[in-house]
PDB file of C-alpha atoms and ligand atoms in Angstrom:
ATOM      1  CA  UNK F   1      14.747   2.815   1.390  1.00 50.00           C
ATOM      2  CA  UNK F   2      15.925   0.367  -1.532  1.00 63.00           C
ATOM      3  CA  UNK F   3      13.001  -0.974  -2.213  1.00 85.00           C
ATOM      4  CA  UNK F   4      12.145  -2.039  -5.765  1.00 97.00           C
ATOM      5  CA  UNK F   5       8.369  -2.169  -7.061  1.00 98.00           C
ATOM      6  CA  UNK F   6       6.817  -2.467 -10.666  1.00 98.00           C
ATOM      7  CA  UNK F   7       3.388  -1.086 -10.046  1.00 98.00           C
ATOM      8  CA  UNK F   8       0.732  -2.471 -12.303  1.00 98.00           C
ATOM      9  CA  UNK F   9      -2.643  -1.024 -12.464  1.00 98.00           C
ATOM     10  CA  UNK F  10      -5.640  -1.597 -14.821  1.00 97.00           C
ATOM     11  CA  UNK F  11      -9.097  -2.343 -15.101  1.00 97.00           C
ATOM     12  CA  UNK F  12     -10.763  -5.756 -14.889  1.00 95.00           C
ATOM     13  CA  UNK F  13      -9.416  -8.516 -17.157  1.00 92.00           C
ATOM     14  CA  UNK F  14      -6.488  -6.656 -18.531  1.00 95.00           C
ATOM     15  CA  UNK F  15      -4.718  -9.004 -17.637  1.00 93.00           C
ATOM     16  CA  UNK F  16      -2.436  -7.618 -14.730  1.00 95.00           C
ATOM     17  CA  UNK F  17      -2.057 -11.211 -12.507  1.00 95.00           C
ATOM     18  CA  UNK F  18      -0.915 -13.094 -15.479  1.00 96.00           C
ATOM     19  CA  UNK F  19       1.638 -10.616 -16.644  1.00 98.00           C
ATOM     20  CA  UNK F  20       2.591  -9.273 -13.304  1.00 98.00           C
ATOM     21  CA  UNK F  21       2.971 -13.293 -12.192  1.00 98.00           C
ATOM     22  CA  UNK F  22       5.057 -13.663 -14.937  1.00 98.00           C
ATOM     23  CA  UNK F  23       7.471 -10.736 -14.668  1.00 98.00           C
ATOM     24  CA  UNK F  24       8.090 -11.588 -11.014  1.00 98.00           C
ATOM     25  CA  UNK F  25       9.109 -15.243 -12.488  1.00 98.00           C
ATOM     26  CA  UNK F  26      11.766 -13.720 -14.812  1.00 98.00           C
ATOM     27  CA  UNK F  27      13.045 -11.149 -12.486  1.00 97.00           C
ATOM     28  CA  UNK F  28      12.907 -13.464  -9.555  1.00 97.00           C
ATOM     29  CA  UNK F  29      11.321 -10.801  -7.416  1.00 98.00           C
ATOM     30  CA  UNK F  30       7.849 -11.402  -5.315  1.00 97.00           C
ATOM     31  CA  UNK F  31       4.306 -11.211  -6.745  1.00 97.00           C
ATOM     32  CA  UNK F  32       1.367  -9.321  -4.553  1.00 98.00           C
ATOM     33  CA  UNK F  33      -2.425  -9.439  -5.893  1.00 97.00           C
ATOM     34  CA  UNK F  34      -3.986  -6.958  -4.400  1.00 98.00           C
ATOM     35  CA  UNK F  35      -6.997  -7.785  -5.278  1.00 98.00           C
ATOM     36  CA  UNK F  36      -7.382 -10.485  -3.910  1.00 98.00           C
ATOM     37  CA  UNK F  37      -6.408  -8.924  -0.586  1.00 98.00           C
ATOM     38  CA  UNK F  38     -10.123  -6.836  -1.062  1.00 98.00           C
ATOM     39  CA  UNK F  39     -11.731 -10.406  -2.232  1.00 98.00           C
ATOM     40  CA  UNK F  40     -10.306 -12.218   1.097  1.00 98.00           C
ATOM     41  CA  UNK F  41     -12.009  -9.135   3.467  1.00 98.00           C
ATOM     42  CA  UNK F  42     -15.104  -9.728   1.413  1.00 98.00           C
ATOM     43  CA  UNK F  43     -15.315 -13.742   1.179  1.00 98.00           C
ATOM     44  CA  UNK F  44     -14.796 -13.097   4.969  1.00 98.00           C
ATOM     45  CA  UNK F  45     -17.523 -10.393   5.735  1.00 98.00           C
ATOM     46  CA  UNK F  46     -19.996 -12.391   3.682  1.00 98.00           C
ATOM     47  CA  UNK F  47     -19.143 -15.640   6.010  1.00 98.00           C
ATOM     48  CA  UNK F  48     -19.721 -13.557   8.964  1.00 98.00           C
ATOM     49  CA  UNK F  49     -23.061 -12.323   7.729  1.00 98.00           C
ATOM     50  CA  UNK F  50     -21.987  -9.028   8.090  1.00 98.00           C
ATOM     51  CA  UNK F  51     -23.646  -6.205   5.887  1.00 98.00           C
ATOM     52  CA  UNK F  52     -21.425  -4.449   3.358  1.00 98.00           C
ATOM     53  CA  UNK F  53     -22.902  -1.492   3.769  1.00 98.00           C
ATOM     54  CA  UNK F  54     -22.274  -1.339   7.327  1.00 98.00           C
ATOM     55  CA  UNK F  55     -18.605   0.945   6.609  1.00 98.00           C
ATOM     56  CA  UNK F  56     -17.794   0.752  10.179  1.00 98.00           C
ATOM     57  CA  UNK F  57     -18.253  -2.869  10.639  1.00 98.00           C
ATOM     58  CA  UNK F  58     -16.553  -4.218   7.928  1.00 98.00           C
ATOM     59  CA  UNK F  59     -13.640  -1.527   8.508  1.00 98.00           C
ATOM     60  CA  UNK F  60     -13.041  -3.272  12.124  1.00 98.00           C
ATOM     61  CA  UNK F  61     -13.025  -6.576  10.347  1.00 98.00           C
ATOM     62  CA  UNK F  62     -10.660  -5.407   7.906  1.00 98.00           C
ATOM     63  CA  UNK F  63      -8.249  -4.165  10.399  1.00 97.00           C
ATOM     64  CA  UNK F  64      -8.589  -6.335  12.879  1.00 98.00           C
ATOM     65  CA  UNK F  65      -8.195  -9.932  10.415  1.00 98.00           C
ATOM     66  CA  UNK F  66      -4.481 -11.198   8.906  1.00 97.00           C
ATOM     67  CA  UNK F  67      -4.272 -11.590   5.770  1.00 96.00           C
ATOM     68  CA  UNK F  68      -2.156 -13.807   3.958  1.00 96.00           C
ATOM     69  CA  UNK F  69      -1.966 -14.100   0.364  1.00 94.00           C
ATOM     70  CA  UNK F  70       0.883 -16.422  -0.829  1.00 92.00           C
ATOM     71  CA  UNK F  71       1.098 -19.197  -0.943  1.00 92.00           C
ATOM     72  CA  UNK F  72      -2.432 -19.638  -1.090  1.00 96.00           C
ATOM     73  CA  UNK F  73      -4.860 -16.689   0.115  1.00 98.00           C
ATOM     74  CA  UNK F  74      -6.014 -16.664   3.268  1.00 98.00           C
ATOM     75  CA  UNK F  75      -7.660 -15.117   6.336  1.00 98.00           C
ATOM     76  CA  UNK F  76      -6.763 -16.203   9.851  1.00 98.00           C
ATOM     77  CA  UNK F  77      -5.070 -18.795   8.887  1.00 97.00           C
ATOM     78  CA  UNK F  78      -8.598 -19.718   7.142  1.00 98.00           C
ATOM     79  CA  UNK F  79      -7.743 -20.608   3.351  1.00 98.00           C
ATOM     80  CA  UNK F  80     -10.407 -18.573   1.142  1.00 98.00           C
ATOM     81  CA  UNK F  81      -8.959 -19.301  -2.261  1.00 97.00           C
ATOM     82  CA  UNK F  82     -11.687 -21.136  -3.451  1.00 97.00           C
ATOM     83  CA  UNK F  83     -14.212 -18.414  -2.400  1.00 97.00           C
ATOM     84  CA  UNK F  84     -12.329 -15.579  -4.084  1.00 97.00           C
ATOM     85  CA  UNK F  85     -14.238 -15.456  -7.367  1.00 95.00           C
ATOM     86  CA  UNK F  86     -17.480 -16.458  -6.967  1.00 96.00           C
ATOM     87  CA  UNK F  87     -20.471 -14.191  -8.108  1.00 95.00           C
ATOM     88  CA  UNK F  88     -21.735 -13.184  -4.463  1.00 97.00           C
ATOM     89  CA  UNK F  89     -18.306 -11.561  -4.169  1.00 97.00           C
ATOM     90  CA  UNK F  90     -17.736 -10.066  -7.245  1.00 95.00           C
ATOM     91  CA  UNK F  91     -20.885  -8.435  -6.725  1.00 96.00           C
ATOM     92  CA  UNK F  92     -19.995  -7.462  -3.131  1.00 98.00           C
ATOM     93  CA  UNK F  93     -16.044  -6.453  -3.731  1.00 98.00           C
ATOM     94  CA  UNK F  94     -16.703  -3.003  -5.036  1.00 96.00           C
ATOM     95  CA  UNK F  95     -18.678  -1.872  -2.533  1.00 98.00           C
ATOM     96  CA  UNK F  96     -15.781  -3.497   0.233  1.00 98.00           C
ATOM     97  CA  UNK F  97     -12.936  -1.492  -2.000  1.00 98.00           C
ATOM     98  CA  UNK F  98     -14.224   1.889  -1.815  1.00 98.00           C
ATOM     99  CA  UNK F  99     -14.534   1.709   2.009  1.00 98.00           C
ATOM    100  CA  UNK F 100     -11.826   3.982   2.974  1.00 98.00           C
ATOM    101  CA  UNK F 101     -10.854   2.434   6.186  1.00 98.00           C
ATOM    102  CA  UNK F 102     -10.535  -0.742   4.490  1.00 98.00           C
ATOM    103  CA  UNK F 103      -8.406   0.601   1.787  1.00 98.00           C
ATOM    104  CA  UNK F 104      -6.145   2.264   4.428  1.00 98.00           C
ATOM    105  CA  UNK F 105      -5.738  -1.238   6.177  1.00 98.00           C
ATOM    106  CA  UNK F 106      -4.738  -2.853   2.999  1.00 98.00           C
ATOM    107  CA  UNK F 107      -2.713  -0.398   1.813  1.00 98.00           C
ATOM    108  CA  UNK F 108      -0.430  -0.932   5.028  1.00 98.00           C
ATOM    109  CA  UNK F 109      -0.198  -4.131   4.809  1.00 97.00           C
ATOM    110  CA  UNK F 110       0.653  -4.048   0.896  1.00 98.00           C
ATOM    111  CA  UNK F 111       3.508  -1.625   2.183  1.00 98.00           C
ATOM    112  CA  UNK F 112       4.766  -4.094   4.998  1.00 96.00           C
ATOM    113  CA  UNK F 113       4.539  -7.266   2.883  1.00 96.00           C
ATOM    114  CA  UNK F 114       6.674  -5.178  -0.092  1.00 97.00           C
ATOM    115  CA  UNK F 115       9.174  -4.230   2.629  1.00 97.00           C
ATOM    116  CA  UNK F 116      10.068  -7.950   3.708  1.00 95.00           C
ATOM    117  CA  UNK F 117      10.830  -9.036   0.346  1.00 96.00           C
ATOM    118  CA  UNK F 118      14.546  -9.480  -0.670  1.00 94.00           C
ATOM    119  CA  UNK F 119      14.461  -8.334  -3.946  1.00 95.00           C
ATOM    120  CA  UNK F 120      11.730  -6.524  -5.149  1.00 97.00           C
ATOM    121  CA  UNK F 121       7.867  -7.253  -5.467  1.00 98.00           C
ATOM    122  CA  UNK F 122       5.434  -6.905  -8.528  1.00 98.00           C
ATOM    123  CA  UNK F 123       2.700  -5.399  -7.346  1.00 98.00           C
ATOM    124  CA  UNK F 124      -0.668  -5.405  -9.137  1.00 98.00           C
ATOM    125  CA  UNK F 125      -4.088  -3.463  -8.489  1.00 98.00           C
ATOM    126  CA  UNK F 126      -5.831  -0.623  -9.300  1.00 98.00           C
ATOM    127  CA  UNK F 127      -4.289   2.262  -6.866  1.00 98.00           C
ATOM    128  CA  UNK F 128      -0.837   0.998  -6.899  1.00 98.00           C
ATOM    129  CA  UNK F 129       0.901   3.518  -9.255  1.00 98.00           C
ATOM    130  CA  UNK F 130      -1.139   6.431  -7.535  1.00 98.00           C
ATOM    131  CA  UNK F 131      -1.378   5.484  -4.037  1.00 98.00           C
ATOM    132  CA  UNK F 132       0.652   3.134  -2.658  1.00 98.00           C
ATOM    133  CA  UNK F 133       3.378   2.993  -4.275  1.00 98.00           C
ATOM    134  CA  UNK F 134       3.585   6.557  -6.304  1.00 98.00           C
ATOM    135  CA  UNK F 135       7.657   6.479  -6.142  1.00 97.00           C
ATOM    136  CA  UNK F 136       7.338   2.979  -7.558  1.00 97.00           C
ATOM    137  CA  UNK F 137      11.006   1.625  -9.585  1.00 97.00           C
ATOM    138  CA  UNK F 138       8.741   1.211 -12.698  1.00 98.00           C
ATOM    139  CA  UNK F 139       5.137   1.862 -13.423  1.00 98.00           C
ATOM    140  CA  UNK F 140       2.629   0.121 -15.874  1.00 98.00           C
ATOM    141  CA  UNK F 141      -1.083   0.198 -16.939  1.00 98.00           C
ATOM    142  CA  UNK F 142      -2.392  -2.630 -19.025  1.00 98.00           C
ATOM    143  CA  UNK F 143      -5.454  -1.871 -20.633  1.00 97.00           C
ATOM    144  CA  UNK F 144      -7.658  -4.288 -23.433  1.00 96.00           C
ATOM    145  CA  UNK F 145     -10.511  -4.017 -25.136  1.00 96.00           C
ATOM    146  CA  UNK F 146     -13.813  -4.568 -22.986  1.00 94.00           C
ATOM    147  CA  UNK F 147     -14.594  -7.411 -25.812  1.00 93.00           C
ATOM    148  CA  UNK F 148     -10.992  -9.115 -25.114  1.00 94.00           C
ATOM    149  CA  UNK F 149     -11.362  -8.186 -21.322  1.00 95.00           C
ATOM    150  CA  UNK F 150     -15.311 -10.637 -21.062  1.00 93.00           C
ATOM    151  CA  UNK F 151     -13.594 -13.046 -22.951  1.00 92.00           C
ATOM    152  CA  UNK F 152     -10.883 -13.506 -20.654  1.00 89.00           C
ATOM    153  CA  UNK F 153     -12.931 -14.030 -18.002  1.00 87.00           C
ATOM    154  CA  UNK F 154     -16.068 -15.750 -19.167  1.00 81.00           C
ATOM    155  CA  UNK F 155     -17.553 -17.037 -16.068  1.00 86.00           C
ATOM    156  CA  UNK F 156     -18.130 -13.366 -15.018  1.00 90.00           C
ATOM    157  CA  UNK F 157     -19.433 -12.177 -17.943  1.00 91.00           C
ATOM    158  CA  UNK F 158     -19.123  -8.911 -19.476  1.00 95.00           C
ATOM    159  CA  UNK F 159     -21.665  -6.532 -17.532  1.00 95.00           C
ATOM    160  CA  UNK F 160     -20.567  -7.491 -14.128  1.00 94.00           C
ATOM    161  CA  UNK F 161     -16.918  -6.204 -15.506  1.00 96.00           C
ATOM    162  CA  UNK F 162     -18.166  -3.313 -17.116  1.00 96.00           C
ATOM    163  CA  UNK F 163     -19.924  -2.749 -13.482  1.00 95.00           C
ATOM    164  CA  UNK F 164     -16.506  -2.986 -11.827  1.00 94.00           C
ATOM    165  CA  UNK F 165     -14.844  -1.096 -13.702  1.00 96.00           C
ATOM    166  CA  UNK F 166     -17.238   1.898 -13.224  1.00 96.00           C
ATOM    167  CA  UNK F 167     -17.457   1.106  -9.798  1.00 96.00           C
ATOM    168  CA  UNK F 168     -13.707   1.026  -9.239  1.00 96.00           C
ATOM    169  CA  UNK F 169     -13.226   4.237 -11.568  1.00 96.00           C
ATOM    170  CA  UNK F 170     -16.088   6.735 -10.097  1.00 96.00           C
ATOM    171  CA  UNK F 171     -15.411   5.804  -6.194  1.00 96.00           C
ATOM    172  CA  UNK F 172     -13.944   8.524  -4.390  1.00 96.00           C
ATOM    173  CA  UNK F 173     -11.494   6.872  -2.402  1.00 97.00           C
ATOM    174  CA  UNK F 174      -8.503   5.871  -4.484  1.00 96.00           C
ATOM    175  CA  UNK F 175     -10.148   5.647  -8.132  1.00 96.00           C
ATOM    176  CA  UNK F 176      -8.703   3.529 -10.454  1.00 96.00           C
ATOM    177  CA  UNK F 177      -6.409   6.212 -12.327  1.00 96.00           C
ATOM    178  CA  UNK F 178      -3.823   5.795 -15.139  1.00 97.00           C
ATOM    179  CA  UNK F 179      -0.981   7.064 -13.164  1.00 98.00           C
ATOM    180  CA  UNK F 180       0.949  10.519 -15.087  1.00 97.00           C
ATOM    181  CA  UNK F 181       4.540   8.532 -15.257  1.00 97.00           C
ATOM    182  CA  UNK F 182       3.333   5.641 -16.226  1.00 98.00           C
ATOM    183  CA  UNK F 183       3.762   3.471 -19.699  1.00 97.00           C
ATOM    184  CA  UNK F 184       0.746   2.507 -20.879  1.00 98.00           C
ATOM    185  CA  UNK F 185       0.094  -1.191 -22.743  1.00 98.00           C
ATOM    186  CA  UNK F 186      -2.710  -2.192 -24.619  1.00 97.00           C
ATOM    187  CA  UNK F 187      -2.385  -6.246 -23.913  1.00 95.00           C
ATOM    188  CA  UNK F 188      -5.627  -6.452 -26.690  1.00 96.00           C
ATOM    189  CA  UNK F 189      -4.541  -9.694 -29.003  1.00 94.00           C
ATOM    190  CA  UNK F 190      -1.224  -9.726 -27.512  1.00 95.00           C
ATOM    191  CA  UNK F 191       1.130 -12.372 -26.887  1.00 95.00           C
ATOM    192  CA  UNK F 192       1.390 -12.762 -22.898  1.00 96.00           C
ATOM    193  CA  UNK F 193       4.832 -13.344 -22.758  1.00 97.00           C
ATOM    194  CA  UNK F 194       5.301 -10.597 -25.519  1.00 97.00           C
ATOM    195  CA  UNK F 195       3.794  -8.139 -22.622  1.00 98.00           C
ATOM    196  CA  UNK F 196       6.229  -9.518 -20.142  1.00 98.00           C
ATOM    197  CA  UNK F 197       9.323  -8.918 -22.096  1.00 98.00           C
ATOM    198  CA  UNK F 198       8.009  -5.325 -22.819  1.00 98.00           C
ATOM    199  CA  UNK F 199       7.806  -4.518 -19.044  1.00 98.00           C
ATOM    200  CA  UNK F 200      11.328  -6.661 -18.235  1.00 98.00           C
ATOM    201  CA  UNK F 201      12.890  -4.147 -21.361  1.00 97.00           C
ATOM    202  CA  UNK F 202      11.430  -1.013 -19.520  1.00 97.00           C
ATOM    203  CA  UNK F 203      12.727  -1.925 -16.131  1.00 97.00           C
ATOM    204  CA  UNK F 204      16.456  -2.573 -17.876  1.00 94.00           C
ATOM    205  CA  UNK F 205      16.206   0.355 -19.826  1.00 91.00           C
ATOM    206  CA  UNK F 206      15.577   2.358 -16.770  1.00 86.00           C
ATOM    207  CA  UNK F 207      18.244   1.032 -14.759  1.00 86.00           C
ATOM    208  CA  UNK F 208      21.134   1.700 -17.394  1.00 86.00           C
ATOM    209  CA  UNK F 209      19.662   5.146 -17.875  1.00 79.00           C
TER     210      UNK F 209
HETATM  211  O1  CDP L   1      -8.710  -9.656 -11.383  1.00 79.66           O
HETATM  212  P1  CDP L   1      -9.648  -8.500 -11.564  1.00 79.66           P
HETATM  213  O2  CDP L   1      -9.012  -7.384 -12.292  1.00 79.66           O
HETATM  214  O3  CDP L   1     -10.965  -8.896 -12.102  1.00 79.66           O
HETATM  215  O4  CDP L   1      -9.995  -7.973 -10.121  1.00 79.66           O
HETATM  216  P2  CDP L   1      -9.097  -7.997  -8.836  1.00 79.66           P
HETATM  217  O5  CDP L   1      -7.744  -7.450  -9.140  1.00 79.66           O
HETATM  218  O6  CDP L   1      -9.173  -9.341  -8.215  1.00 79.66           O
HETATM  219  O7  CDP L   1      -9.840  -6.927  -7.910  1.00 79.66           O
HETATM  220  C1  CDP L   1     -11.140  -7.143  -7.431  1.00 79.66           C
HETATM  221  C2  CDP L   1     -11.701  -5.826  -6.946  1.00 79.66           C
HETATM  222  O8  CDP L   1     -10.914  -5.368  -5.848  1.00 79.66           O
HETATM  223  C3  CDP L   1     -11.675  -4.676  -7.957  1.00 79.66           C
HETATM  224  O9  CDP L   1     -12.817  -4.657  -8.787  1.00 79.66           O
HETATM  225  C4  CDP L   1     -11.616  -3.463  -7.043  1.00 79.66           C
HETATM  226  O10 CDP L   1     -12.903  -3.124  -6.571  1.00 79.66           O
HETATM  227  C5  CDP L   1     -10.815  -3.963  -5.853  1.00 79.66           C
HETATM  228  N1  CDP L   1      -9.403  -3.548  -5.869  1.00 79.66           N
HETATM  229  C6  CDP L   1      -9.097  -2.272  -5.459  1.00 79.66           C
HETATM  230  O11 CDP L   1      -9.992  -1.485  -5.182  1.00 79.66           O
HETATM  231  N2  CDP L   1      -7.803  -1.882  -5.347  1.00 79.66           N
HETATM  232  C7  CDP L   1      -6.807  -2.706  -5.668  1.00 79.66           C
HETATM  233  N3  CDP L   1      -5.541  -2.296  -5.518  1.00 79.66           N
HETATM  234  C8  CDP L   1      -7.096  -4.011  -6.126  1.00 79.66           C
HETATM  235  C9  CDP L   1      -8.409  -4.407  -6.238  1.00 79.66           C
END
């Protein structure tokens, strides 16, 4: 298989759609949020009044739904964007991610959107380095302070991050991990498109290696 990924993983607000949007730009490759794949199963299980502690319900929604993510995000054919970041599912995403039938249902079709590109996809998320793609062409963790992290993202506010993050790191089912071959970047007071030509210099130096 020829398929080319840069895997970026990280906690919340490090700033992994920005950069990874960007990168894709340059390269002209394909972008994948995965995150907001595990938003779009949530917006949707909180229309359908479904609990989200109910694993077994919420799996068969996950597998069963299609979920589309560009150009705009949406669920059976139903565009969520708007309901993607809103409190009620920031709150309620966590609990969807570290359902492991959901994860296994996203995973596959992170895999089979990655495949269909011509190019090669940035991918972005938390497990992407370690799970889905762990022979990935390059592999990246952006990290920032916690301070740097609220700030970015002041309508959630820095406890419901710092819940996230422990959320996402403690689960059992595919933890967010720093992946063992992968370069680490602190993005903390850094230049955004400084970051991007970082990563864009890492993928060239690897391919004339
Ligand atoms: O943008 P931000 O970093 O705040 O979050 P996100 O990437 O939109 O992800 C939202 C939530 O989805 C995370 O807090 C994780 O619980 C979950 N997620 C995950 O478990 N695995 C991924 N590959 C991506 C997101």
């Amino acid at each position: 298989m020829n398929q080319r990924i840069i895997a970026i993983d990280g906690p919340a607000g490090s700033g992994k759609s920005t950069v990874a949007r960007l990168v894709a730009n340059q390269l002209g490759w394909s972008f994948l949020d995965t995150g907001a794949m595990y938003r779009a199963v949530t917006a949707e299980v909180l229309r359908r009044g479904i609990d989200v502690h109910d694993d077994v319900a919420v799996a068969s929604l996950a597998s069963s739904v299609v979920i589309v993510t560009t150009p705009r995000v949406s669920v059976d054919g139903r565009d969520v964007g708007d309901e993607l970041r809103t409190e009620t599912v920031n709150v309620a995403v966590s609990i969807v991610a570290a359902n492991a039938a959901v994860r296994r249902a996203m995973v596959a079709r992170q895999r089979e959107i990655a495949a269909a590109q011509p190019l090669g996809t940035v991918v972005e998320g938390r497990d992407i380095a370690t799970v889905v793609f762990p022979h990935a062409t390059l592999k990246v963790f952006l990290t920032a302070s916690l301070e740097e992290r609220a700030t970015r993202r002041d309508e959630e506010g820095t406890e419901s991050i710092e819940r996230r993050d422990r959320a996402d790191s403690l689960r059992r089912a595919s933890p967010l991990r720093q992946a063992d071959d992968a370069v680490v970047l602190d993005t903390t007071g850094r230049d955004v498109q400084e970051v991007v030509n970082e990563i864009v210099q890492c993928l060239k130096s690897q391919d004339s290696a």
